[in-house]
């Protein structure tokens, strides 16, 4: 979503697609990813949407074109200073290789008829490999130099990515599966090696999810542990005023252990819910604020204790497909129940009333809040739902009973659905004897039932 482009981007079967305004169809953007079986992760920074697949390089789209994320020229090293230079020679740097960007520029320094240094005056952008550096003119010959970019390229194989405090944060794979990386502030082309930190490298667990929290804090989830990483940038003082540095080092970050016994088992189940962060743990749905408050020797009840029968039905073999979002004061968790291999239902928790209010039979492969307005009657925030059978729709939220069409107002993709209500059980202080209801009253308003 940018000032010039507003579109929905989705990923399926190894390709990226965008919504065609006015035609209710999707067309390919040309963007691809290496591993079509991996879950793709997206993050928007400024006017670009970045994605990772855990196998290939970091890529982005501006809504029209797709590119691998390149970088800038970090420095130029003189490999042969030449001789006979009576004036400053011209330095020419090769063009970017990422299919976008600007060509870098530099100037040479001549001392005693030799090229002693080359200073980058414009670092350029869009370089995937080190460009050529050519030195001509100046009355001399023999001077050569090489450009350096390797210390600034985004690591390959990133699998998690978030946009936070005007920079990108990501997690690697393989030997880097516990490494938290960061781009420079306001510059996704710069990923210095000093802007990374290993989180809990000695615990033997992979990072499952990262979630921006408050201030400059990021919550790092593992399967049985939770960490809080403070990535506050350093400050410099100019004319008595403290200014955040745009190039701080990860050496200044701090890591705090929140829990060494509770973690997250489904990375996409993590969602910011008002002042808390909800996630799916081994024993059900929990919140990070409650984990912070728990005594380490005591495990309290999970948020999902009232619906533990539903939690017990989650297919653990495919629990990684669970995904969640927070919309309209509700935490919505898509889960694969029973033998389902993809999410088959959405469990809904109302954060205002602190209770679960529904189990929807909607196969949501991914849920994302969006302000996308084309084709809709209102410009309000909407919940976009991508289903496991390649459909994209949106939640219509609350409908006024006096104006809704009872024939078409309660449908999923044009098909009516059956609703049922499960009430609270009353035992009347007798837990053993069976109870049988003798009288029921049900009142319908504007019902189309027969």
CSV table of C-alpha atoms in Angstrom, one decimal:
chain,number,residue,atom,x,y,z
A,1,UNK,CA,0.0,0.0,0.0
A,2,UNK,CA,1.8,3.1,-1.2
A,3,UNK,CA,0.6,6.6,-2.3
A,4,UNK,CA,0.6,5.4,-5.9
A,5,UNK,CA,-0.2,1.7,-5.7
A,6,UNK,CA,-2.8,-0.1,-3.7
A,7,UNK,CA,-3.1,-3.8,-4.3
A,8,UNK,CA,-3.2,-7.2,-2.7
A,9,UNK,CA,-0.2,-9.5,-3.2
A,10,UNK,CA,-0.5,-13.2,-2.7
A,11,UNK,CA,1.9,-16.2,-3.1
A,12,UNK,CA,1.0,-19.6,-4.3
A,13,UNK,CA,2.7,-22.5,-6.2
A,14,UNK,CA,6.0,-20.7,-6.5
A,15,UNK,CA,4.8,-17.4,-8.0
A,16,UNK,CA,3.5,-14.0,-6.8
A,17,UNK,CA,0.2,-12.5,-8.0
A,18,UNK,CA,-1.4,-9.1,-7.6
A,19,UNK,CA,-5.1,-8.1,-7.6
A,20,UNK,CA,-6.3,-6.4,-10.8
A,21,UNK,CA,-8.5,-3.5,-9.8
A,22,UNK,CA,-11.9,-3.5,-11.3
A,23,UNK,CA,-11.8,-7.1,-12.7
A,24,UNK,CA,-11.7,-9.1,-9.4
A,25,UNK,CA,-8.9,-11.2,-10.9
A,26,UNK,CA,-5.2,-11.8,-10.1
A,27,UNK,CA,-2.3,-11.8,-12.5
A,28,UNK,CA,1.3,-12.7,-12.0
A,29,UNK,CA,3.8,-10.1,-11.0
A,30,UNK,CA,6.7,-12.0,-12.4
A,31,UNK,CA,8.0,-12.6,-8.9
A,32,UNK,CA,9.1,-16.1,-8.0
A,33,UNK,CA,10.5,-18.0,-5.1
A,34,UNK,CA,12.8,-21.0,-5.0
A,35,UNK,CA,11.0,-23.3,-2.5
A,36,UNK,CA,7.3,-23.5,-3.3
A,37,UNK,CA,6.6,-25.8,-0.3
A,38,UNK,CA,7.9,-23.3,2.2
A,39,UNK,CA,5.7,-20.6,3.8
A,40,UNK,CA,6.5,-17.2,2.4
A,41,UNK,CA,6.9,-14.2,4.8
A,42,UNK,CA,6.1,-10.6,3.8
A,43,UNK,CA,7.1,-7.2,5.3
A,44,UNK,CA,6.5,-3.7,3.9
A,45,UNK,CA,9.1,-1.0,4.4
A,46,UNK,CA,8.5,2.4,2.8
A,47,UNK,CA,7.1,1.7,-0.7
A,48,UNK,CA,8.4,-1.8,-1.2
A,49,UNK,CA,7.0,-5.2,-0.1
A,50,UNK,CA,9.8,-7.6,0.8
A,51,UNK,CA,9.5,-11.4,0.9
A,52,UNK,CA,11.6,-14.4,2.0
A,53,UNK,CA,11.1,-18.2,1.4
A,54,UNK,CA,13.9,-19.6,3.5
A,55,UNK,CA,15.9,-20.7,0.4
A,56,UNK,CA,16.6,-17.9,-2.0
A,57,UNK,CA,17.8,-14.3,-1.7
A,58,UNK,CA,15.7,-11.5,-0.2
A,59,UNK,CA,13.4,-10.0,-2.9
A,60,UNK,CA,10.9,-7.2,-3.2
A,61,UNK,CA,8.2,-5.8,-5.3
A,62,UNK,CA,7.0,-2.2,-5.8
A,63,UNK,CA,3.6,-3.5,-7.0
A,64,UNK,CA,4.8,-3.4,-10.6
A,65,UNK,CA,8.2,-5.0,-10.9
A,66,UNK,CA,10.1,-7.6,-8.8
A,67,UNK,CA,13.8,-7.7,-8.0
A,68,UNK,CA,16.3,-9.4,-5.8
A,69,UNK,CA,17.4,-7.0,-3.1
A,70,UNK,CA,20.8,-5.5,-4.0
A,71,UNK,CA,23.1,-3.3,-2.0
A,72,UNK,CA,25.4,-0.3,-2.2
A,73,UNK,CA,29.1,0.1,-2.6
A,74,UNK,CA,30.7,-0.1,0.8
A,75,UNK,CA,34.2,0.9,-0.2
A,76,UNK,CA,36.8,0.7,-3.0
A,77,UNK,CA,40.2,-0.7,-2.4
A,78,UNK,CA,43.2,0.3,-4.5
A,79,UNK,CA,45.0,-2.9,-5.6
A,80,UNK,CA,47.7,-1.2,-7.7
A,81,UNK,CA,48.5,2.5,-7.3
A,82,UNK,CA,50.0,2.9,-10.8
A,83,UNK,CA,52.5,5.6,-11.7
A,84,UNK,CA,52.9,8.8,-13.7
A,85,UNK,CA,49.6,10.5,-12.6
A,86,UNK,CA,49.9,14.3,-13.0
A,87,UNK,CA,46.2,15.0,-12.4
A,88,UNK,CA,43.3,13.2,-10.8
A,89,UNK,CA,42.1,10.4,-13.1
A,90,UNK,CA,38.5,9.5,-13.7
A,91,UNK,CA,37.0,6.6,-11.8
A,92,UNK,CA,34.2,4.7,-13.6
A,93,UNK,CA,32.1,2.1,-11.7
A,94,UNK,CA,30.1,-0.6,-13.4
A,95,UNK,CA,26.3,-0.6,-13.5
A,96,UNK,CA,24.0,-2.4,-11.0
A,97,UNK,CA,23.1,-6.0,-11.7
A,98,UNK,CA,19.8,-6.3,-9.8
A,99,UNK,CA,17.7,-4.8,-12.6
A,100,UNK,CA,17.1,-1.6,-10.7
A,101,UNK,CA,19.2,1.0,-8.9
A,102,UNK,CA,21.7,3.8,-9.7
A,103,UNK,CA,25.4,3.6,-10.7
A,104,UNK,CA,27.8,4.5,-7.9
A,105,UNK,CA,30.4,7.3,-8.3
A,106,UNK,CA,33.8,7.9,-6.8
A,107,UNK,CA,36.9,10.1,-7.0
A,108,UNK,CA,40.6,9.2,-6.8
A,109,UNK,CA,43.3,10.7,-4.6
A,110,UNK,CA,46.7,11.2,-6.2
A,111,UNK,CA,49.9,11.5,-4.1
A,112,UNK,CA,53.4,11.5,-5.6
A,113,UNK,CA,52.0,10.6,-9.0
A,114,UNK,CA,50.3,7.5,-7.6
A,115,UNK,CA,46.6,6.7,-6.9
A,116,UNK,CA,46.7,6.2,-3.2
A,117,UNK,CA,42.9,6.1,-2.4
A,118,UNK,CA,39.5,6.1,-4.0
A,119,UNK,CA,36.6,7.7,-2.1
A,120,UNK,CA,33.0,6.7,-2.8
A,121,UNK,CA,30.9,9.8,-3.4
A,122,UNK,CA,27.7,8.1,-4.2
A,123,UNK,CA,27.3,4.5,-3.1
A,124,UNK,CA,24.7,3.7,-5.7
A,125,UNK,CA,22.1,0.9,-5.3
A,126,UNK,CA,21.0,-2.4,-6.8
A,127,UNK,CA,24.4,-4.2,-6.8
A,128,UNK,CA,24.2,-8.0,-6.4
A,129,UNK,CA,27.9,-8.6,-7.3
A,130,UNK,CA,30.9,-6.3,-7.0
A,131,UNK,CA,31.1,-4.1,-10.1
A,132,UNK,CA,34.1,-3.3,-12.1
A,133,UNK,CA,36.2,-0.2,-11.3
A,134,UNK,CA,38.1,1.5,-14.2
A,135,UNK,CA,40.7,4.2,-13.7
A,136,UNK,CA,41.4,6.3,-16.8
A,137,UNK,CA,43.1,9.6,-17.6
A,138,UNK,CA,45.2,11.7,-15.3
A,139,UNK,CA,48.4,11.2,-17.4
A,140,UNK,CA,49.4,8.0,-15.7
A,141,UNK,CA,48.7,4.3,-16.0
A,142,UNK,CA,48.6,1.0,-14.2
A,143,UNK,CA,46.2,1.9,-11.3
A,144,UNK,CA,43.6,-0.7,-10.5
A,145,UNK,CA,41.0,-1.1,-7.8
A,146,UNK,CA,38.1,-3.4,-6.6
A,147,UNK,CA,34.7,-2.5,-5.2
A,148,UNK,CA,33.5,-4.1,-1.9
A,149,UNK,CA,29.9,-5.0,-1.3
A,150,UNK,CA,30.0,-8.5,0.4
A,151,UNK,CA,29.7,-7.1,4.0
A,152,UNK,CA,26.4,-5.3,3.2
A,153,UNK,CA,24.3,-7.8,1.1
A,154,UNK,CA,21.3,-9.3,2.8
A,155,UNK,CA,22.0,-12.9,4.0
A,156,UNK,CA,20.7,-15.6,1.7
A,157,UNK,CA,18.0,-18.0,2.9
A,158,UNK,CA,16.2,-15.7,5.3
A,159,UNK,CA,13.0,-17.3,6.5
A,160,UNK,CA,11.3,-14.8,8.9
A,161,UNK,CA,11.1,-11.1,8.3
A,162,UNK,CA,9.4,-8.1,10.0
A,163,UNK,CA,9.3,-4.4,9.5
A,164,UNK,CA,9.9,-2.5,12.8
A,165,UNK,CA,11.2,0.9,13.8
A,166,UNK,CA,11.9,1.9,10.2
A,167,UNK,CA,14.1,-1.1,9.4
A,168,UNK,CA,13.8,-4.8,8.5
A,169,UNK,CA,14.5,-7.6,10.9
A,170,UNK,CA,15.0,-11.2,9.7
A,171,UNK,CA,16.1,-14.7,10.8
A,172,UNK,CA,18.3,-17.0,8.9
A,173,UNK,CA,18.4,-20.8,8.2
A,174,UNK,CA,20.9,-23.6,8.7
A,175,UNK,CA,23.8,-22.5,10.9
A,176,UNK,CA,22.1,-19.1,11.1
A,177,UNK,CA,18.8,-20.4,12.4
A,178,UNK,CA,19.3,-18.6,15.7
A,179,UNK,CA,20.6,-15.4,14.2
A,180,UNK,CA,18.6,-12.2,14.3
A,181,UNK,CA,19.6,-9.8,11.4
A,182,UNK,CA,18.8,-6.2,10.9
A,183,UNK,CA,19.0,-3.8,8.0
A,184,UNK,CA,20.2,-0.2,8.5
A,185,UNK,CA,17.5,2.2,9.6
A,186,UNK,CA,15.5,3.4,6.5
A,187,UNK,CA,17.8,1.5,4.2
A,188,UNK,CA,16.9,-2.1,3.4
A,189,UNK,CA,20.0,-2.3,1.1
A,190,UNK,CA,22.4,-2.4,3.9
A,191,UNK,CA,22.7,-5.5,6.1
A,192,UNK,CA,26.1,-5.2,7.9
A,193,UNK,CA,27.5,-8.3,9.6
A,194,UNK,CA,27.7,-6.2,12.7
A,195,UNK,CA,23.9,-5.8,12.7
A,196,UNK,CA,23.2,-9.4,13.8
A,197,UNK,CA,23.1,-11.3,17.0
A,198,UNK,CA,22.7,-15.0,18.0
A,199,UNK,CA,19.7,-15.4,20.4
A,200,UNK,CA,20.0,-18.3,22.8
A,201,UNK,CA,22.5,-20.2,20.6
A,202,UNK,CA,23.3,-22.7,23.3
A,203,UNK,CA,19.7,-23.9,23.9
A,204,UNK,CA,19.6,-26.2,20.9
A,205,UNK,CA,16.3,-24.7,19.6
A,206,UNK,CA,15.5,-22.9,16.4
A,207,UNK,CA,13.8,-19.5,16.3
A,208,UNK,CA,10.1,-20.1,15.5
A,209,UNK,CA,8.8,-16.5,15.3
A,210,UNK,CA,9.8,-12.9,15.9
A,211,UNK,CA,7.3,-10.2,17.0
A,212,UNK,CA,7.8,-6.5,17.4
A,213,UNK,CA,6.8,-5.3,20.9
A,214,UNK,CA,7.0,-1.9,22.6
A,215,UNK,CA,9.6,0.7,22.1
A,216,UNK,CA,12.6,-1.0,20.5
A,217,UNK,CA,11.9,-4.5,21.8
A,218,UNK,CA,11.4,-7.6,19.7
A,219,UNK,CA,10.1,-10.9,21.2
A,220,UNK,CA,11.9,-14.0,19.9
A,221,UNK,CA,10.0,-17.2,20.2
A,222,UNK,CA,11.5,-20.7,20.3
A,223,UNK,CA,9.6,-24.0,20.8
A,224,UNK,CA,10.2,-24.0,24.6
A,225,UNK,CA,11.7,-20.6,25.3
A,226,UNK,CA,11.0,-16.9,24.9
A,227,UNK,CA,13.5,-14.0,24.7
A,228,UNK,CA,13.1,-10.3,24.7
A,229,UNK,CA,15.7,-8.4,22.5
A,230,UNK,CA,16.2,-4.7,23.0
A,231,UNK,CA,17.4,-3.2,19.7
A,232,UNK,CA,17.5,0.5,20.8
A,233,UNK,CA,19.8,2.4,18.4
A,234,UNK,CA,22.7,4.3,19.9
A,235,UNK,CA,22.4,8.1,20.1
A,236,UNK,CA,24.7,10.9,19.2
A,237,UNK,CA,24.7,14.4,20.6
A,238,UNK,CA,24.5,17.3,18.1
A,239,UNK,CA,24.3,20.9,19.5
A,240,UNK,CA,23.1,19.5,22.8
A,241,UNK,CA,20.3,17.4,21.2
A,242,UNK,CA,20.4,13.6,21.3
A,243,UNK,CA,19.8,12.0,17.8
A,244,UNK,CA,19.3,8.3,17.1
A,245,UNK,CA,22.2,6.8,15.1
A,246,UNK,CA,21.2,5.2,11.7
A,247,UNK,CA,24.1,2.7,11.8
A,248,UNK,CA,24.2,1.2,15.3
A,249,UNK,CA,25.8,-2.1,16.0
A,250,UNK,CA,24.1,-5.2,17.4
A,251,UNK,CA,26.8,-5.2,20.1
A,252,UNK,CA,24.6,-2.6,21.8
A,253,UNK,CA,21.6,-4.9,21.8
A,254,UNK,CA,20.5,-6.7,25.0
A,255,UNK,CA,18.8,-10.1,25.4
A,256,UNK,CA,16.6,-11.1,28.3
A,257,UNK,CA,15.1,-14.5,28.9
A,258,UNK,CA,11.4,-14.2,29.4
A,259,UNK,CA,10.7,-17.9,29.9
A,260,UNK,CA,12.8,-21.0,29.8
A,261,UNK,CA,9.9,-23.5,29.8
A,262,UNK,CA,7.2,-21.9,27.6
A,263,UNK,CA,7.5,-21.3,23.9
A,264,UNK,CA,5.6,-21.1,20.6
A,265,UNK,CA,4.9,-24.2,18.5
A,266,UNK,CA,3.4,-22.4,15.5
A,267,UNK,CA,5.2,-19.3,14.3
A,268,UNK,CA,2.2,-17.7,12.5
A,269,UNK,CA,0.0,-18.0,15.6
A,270,UNK,CA,1.8,-15.0,17.1
A,271,UNK,CA,-0.2,-11.8,17.0
A,272,UNK,CA,-0.2,-8.5,18.9
A,273,UNK,CA,-3.5,-8.3,20.9
A,274,UNK,CA,-3.9,-4.9,22.4
A,275,UNK,CA,-1.1,-4.8,25.0
A,276,UNK,CA,-0.4,-8.5,24.9
A,277,UNK,CA,1.1,-10.9,22.4
A,278,UNK,CA,-1.0,-14.1,21.9
A,279,UNK,CA,0.6,-17.3,20.6
A,280,UNK,CA,0.0,-21.1,20.5
A,281,UNK,CA,2.1,-22.9,23.0
A,282,UNK,CA,2.4,-26.7,23.8
A,283,UNK,CA,-0.4,-26.4,26.3
A,284,UNK,CA,-2.7,-24.0,24.4
A,285,UNK,CA,-3.0,-20.3,23.7
A,286,UNK,CA,-1.0,-18.1,26.0
A,287,UNK,CA,0.0,-14.4,26.1
A,288,UNK,CA,3.4,-13.0,26.6
A,289,UNK,CA,2.3,-10.7,29.4
A,290,UNK,CA,1.1,-13.6,31.4
A,291,UNK,CA,4.3,-15.5,30.8
A,292,UNK,CA,6.2,-12.5,32.1
A,293,UNK,CA,4.0,-12.4,35.2
A,294,UNK,CA,4.1,-16.2,35.9
A,295,UNK,CA,6.5,-17.6,38.5
A,296,UNK,CA,9.0,-19.8,36.7
A,297,UNK,CA,8.1,-22.8,39.0
A,298,UNK,CA,4.4,-22.5,38.3
A,299,UNK,CA,2.5,-22.9,35.1
A,300,UNK,CA,-0.9,-21.1,35.2
A,301,UNK,CA,-4.0,-21.9,33.2
A,302,UNK,CA,-3.8,-21.1,29.5
A,303,UNK,CA,-6.1,-18.6,27.9
A,304,UNK,CA,-7.6,-21.5,25.9
A,305,UNK,CA,-8.6,-23.6,29.0
A,306,UNK,CA,-12.3,-23.1,28.3
A,307,UNK,CA,-11.9,-24.6,24.8
A,308,UNK,CA,-9.3,-27.2,25.6
A,309,UNK,CA,-11.4,-29.8,23.8
A,310,UNK,CA,-10.9,-27.9,20.6
A,311,UNK,CA,-7.2,-27.3,21.2
A,312,UNK,CA,-6.8,-31.1,21.7
A,313,UNK,CA,-8.3,-31.7,18.3
A,314,UNK,CA,-5.5,-29.7,16.5
A,315,UNK,CA,-3.6,-32.0,14.1
A,316,UNK,CA,-0.1,-31.8,15.6
A,317,UNK,CA,1.5,-33.1,12.5
A,318,UNK,CA,0.5,-30.0,10.6
A,319,UNK,CA,0.5,-27.5,13.4
A,320,UNK,CA,2.9,-25.3,11.5
A,321,UNK,CA,0.0,-24.3,9.2
A,322,UNK,CA,-1.7,-22.5,12.0
A,323,UNK,CA,-1.9,-18.8,11.5
A,324,UNK,CA,-3.5,-15.9,13.4
A,325,UNK,CA,-4.3,-12.2,13.3
A,326,UNK,CA,-6.0,-9.6,15.5
A,327,UNK,CA,-9.0,-7.9,13.9
A,328,UNK,CA,-11.9,-5.9,15.4
A,329,UNK,CA,-10.8,-6.7,19.0
A,330,UNK,CA,-10.7,-10.4,18.2
A,331,UNK,CA,-7.8,-12.9,18.1
A,332,UNK,CA,-8.5,-15.2,15.2
A,333,UNK,CA,-6.5,-18.5,15.1
A,334,UNK,CA,-6.8,-20.7,12.0
A,335,UNK,CA,-6.2,-24.3,13.0
A,336,UNK,CA,-6.2,-27.8,11.3
A,337,UNK,CA,-8.7,-29.9,13.3
A,338,UNK,CA,-8.7,-33.7,13.4
A,339,UNK,CA,-7.3,-35.2,10.2
A,340,UNK,CA,-7.1,-31.9,8.3
A,341,UNK,CA,-3.6,-31.1,6.8
A,342,UNK,CA,-4.4,-27.4,6.4
A,343,UNK,CA,-6.4,-25.0,8.6
A,344,UNK,CA,-10.0,-26.1,8.5
A,345,UNK,CA,-11.5,-23.8,11.2
A,346,UNK,CA,-11.0,-20.4,12.8
A,347,UNK,CA,-11.1,-20.2,16.6
A,348,UNK,CA,-12.3,-16.7,17.7
A,349,UNK,CA,-11.4,-15.0,21.0
A,350,UNK,CA,-13.1,-11.7,22.0
A,351,UNK,CA,-10.5,-9.5,23.8
A,352,UNK,CA,-13.1,-7.1,25.1
A,353,UNK,CA,-15.1,-9.8,26.9
A,354,UNK,CA,-12.1,-12.1,27.5
A,355,UNK,CA,-13.9,-15.1,26.1
A,356,UNK,CA,-14.1,-17.4,23.1
A,357,UNK,CA,-17.1,-16.6,20.9
A,358,UNK,CA,-17.0,-18.9,18.0
A,359,UNK,CA,-15.5,-21.7,15.9
A,360,UNK,CA,-15.9,-20.9,12.3
A,361,UNK,CA,-15.6,-23.5,9.6
A,362,UNK,CA,-13.4,-21.4,7.3
A,363,UNK,CA,-10.3,-22.9,5.7
A,364,UNK,CA,-8.0,-19.9,6.2
A,365,UNK,CA,-4.5,-20.4,4.8
A,366,UNK,CA,-3.6,-16.8,5.7
A,367,UNK,CA,-5.4,-13.8,7.3
A,368,UNK,CA,-4.1,-10.3,7.0
A,369,UNK,CA,-5.7,-6.9,7.9
A,370,UNK,CA,-5.7,-4.5,4.9
A,371,UNK,CA,-7.1,-1.1,4.0
A,372,UNK,CA,-7.4,-2.2,0.4
A,373,UNK,CA,-10.6,-0.4,-0.8
A,374,UNK,CA,-10.9,-1.1,-4.6
A,375,UNK,CA,-14.2,-3.0,-5.2
A,376,UNK,CA,-15.5,-2.4,-1.7
A,377,UNK,CA,-18.2,0.0,-0.5
A,378,UNK,CA,-16.1,1.3,2.4
A,379,UNK,CA,-12.5,2.2,3.0
A,380,UNK,CA,-12.4,0.8,6.5
A,381,UNK,CA,-9.8,-1.7,7.7
A,382,UNK,CA,-10.9,-5.2,6.5
A,383,UNK,CA,-9.7,-8.7,7.2
A,384,UNK,CA,-8.5,-10.4,4.0
A,385,UNK,CA,-8.7,-14.2,4.0
A,386,UNK,CA,-6.9,-16.5,1.6
A,387,UNK,CA,-8.3,-20.0,1.7
A,388,UNK,CA,-6.6,-23.3,1.2
A,389,UNK,CA,-8.5,-23.8,-2.1
A,390,UNK,CA,-7.1,-20.7,-3.7
A,391,UNK,CA,-9.9,-18.2,-2.9
A,392,UNK,CA,-9.4,-14.7,-1.6
A,393,UNK,CA,-12.2,-13.0,0.3
A,394,UNK,CA,-12.8,-10.6,3.2
A,395,UNK,CA,-14.7,-10.8,6.5
A,396,UNK,CA,-17.9,-8.7,6.4
A,397,UNK,CA,-17.9,-8.3,10.2
A,398,UNK,CA,-21.0,-7.1,12.0
A,399,UNK,CA,-24.2,-6.9,10.0
A,400,UNK,CA,-27.2,-4.9,11.2
A,401,UNK,CA,-30.2,-7.2,11.7
A,402,UNK,CA,-32.7,-4.6,10.4
A,403,UNK,CA,-30.9,-4.1,7.0
A,404,UNK,CA,-29.2,-7.5,6.2
A,405,UNK,CA,-30.6,-9.7,3.5
A,406,UNK,CA,-31.3,-13.0,5.2
A,407,UNK,CA,-30.9,-14.9,1.9
A,408,UNK,CA,-27.5,-13.6,0.8
A,409,UNK,CA,-26.1,-11.9,3.9
A,410,UNK,CA,-24.9,-15.0,5.6
A,411,UNK,CA,-22.8,-16.9,3.1
A,412,UNK,CA,-19.2,-17.9,2.5
A,413,UNK,CA,-18.3,-17.3,-1.1
A,414,UNK,CA,-21.9,-17.4,-2.2
A,415,UNK,CA,-22.8,-20.6,-0.3
A,416,UNK,CA,-24.9,-20.7,2.9
A,417,UNK,CA,-23.6,-22.2,6.0
A,418,UNK,CA,-25.1,-23.8,9.1
A,419,UNK,CA,-24.8,-22.1,12.5
A,420,UNK,CA,-25.1,-23.8,15.9
A,421,UNK,CA,-24.9,-22.5,19.5
A,422,UNK,CA,-23.2,-24.4,22.3
A,423,UNK,CA,-24.3,-23.1,25.7
A,424,UNK,CA,-22.5,-23.3,29.1
A,425,UNK,CA,-23.2,-26.4,31.0
A,426,UNK,CA,-25.0,-26.2,34.4
A,427,UNK,CA,-24.4,-29.1,36.8
A,428,UNK,CA,-26.5,-27.8,39.8
A,429,UNK,CA,-23.8,-28.9,42.2
A,430,UNK,CA,-24.2,-32.5,41.1
A,431,UNK,CA,-21.4,-33.6,38.8
A,432,UNK,CA,-22.4,-37.2,38.5
A,433,UNK,CA,-26.1,-37.5,37.7
A,434,UNK,CA,-27.2,-36.9,34.1
A,435,UNK,CA,-29.4,-33.9,33.5
A,436,UNK,CA,-32.2,-33.8,30.9
A,437,UNK,CA,-33.8,-30.6,29.8
A,438,UNK,CA,-37.6,-30.6,29.9
A,439,UNK,CA,-38.4,-27.3,28.2
A,440,UNK,CA,-36.6,-25.1,25.7
A,441,UNK,CA,-37.6,-21.8,24.2
A,442,UNK,CA,-35.8,-20.4,21.1
A,443,UNK,CA,-36.8,-17.1,19.6
A,444,UNK,CA,-35.7,-16.1,16.1
A,445,UNK,CA,-35.7,-12.7,14.5
A,446,UNK,CA,-35.8,-12.2,10.7
A,447,UNK,CA,-35.2,-15.9,10.3
A,448,UNK,CA,-35.3,-17.5,6.9
A,449,UNK,CA,-35.4,-21.0,8.4
A,450,UNK,CA,-38.1,-23.5,7.6
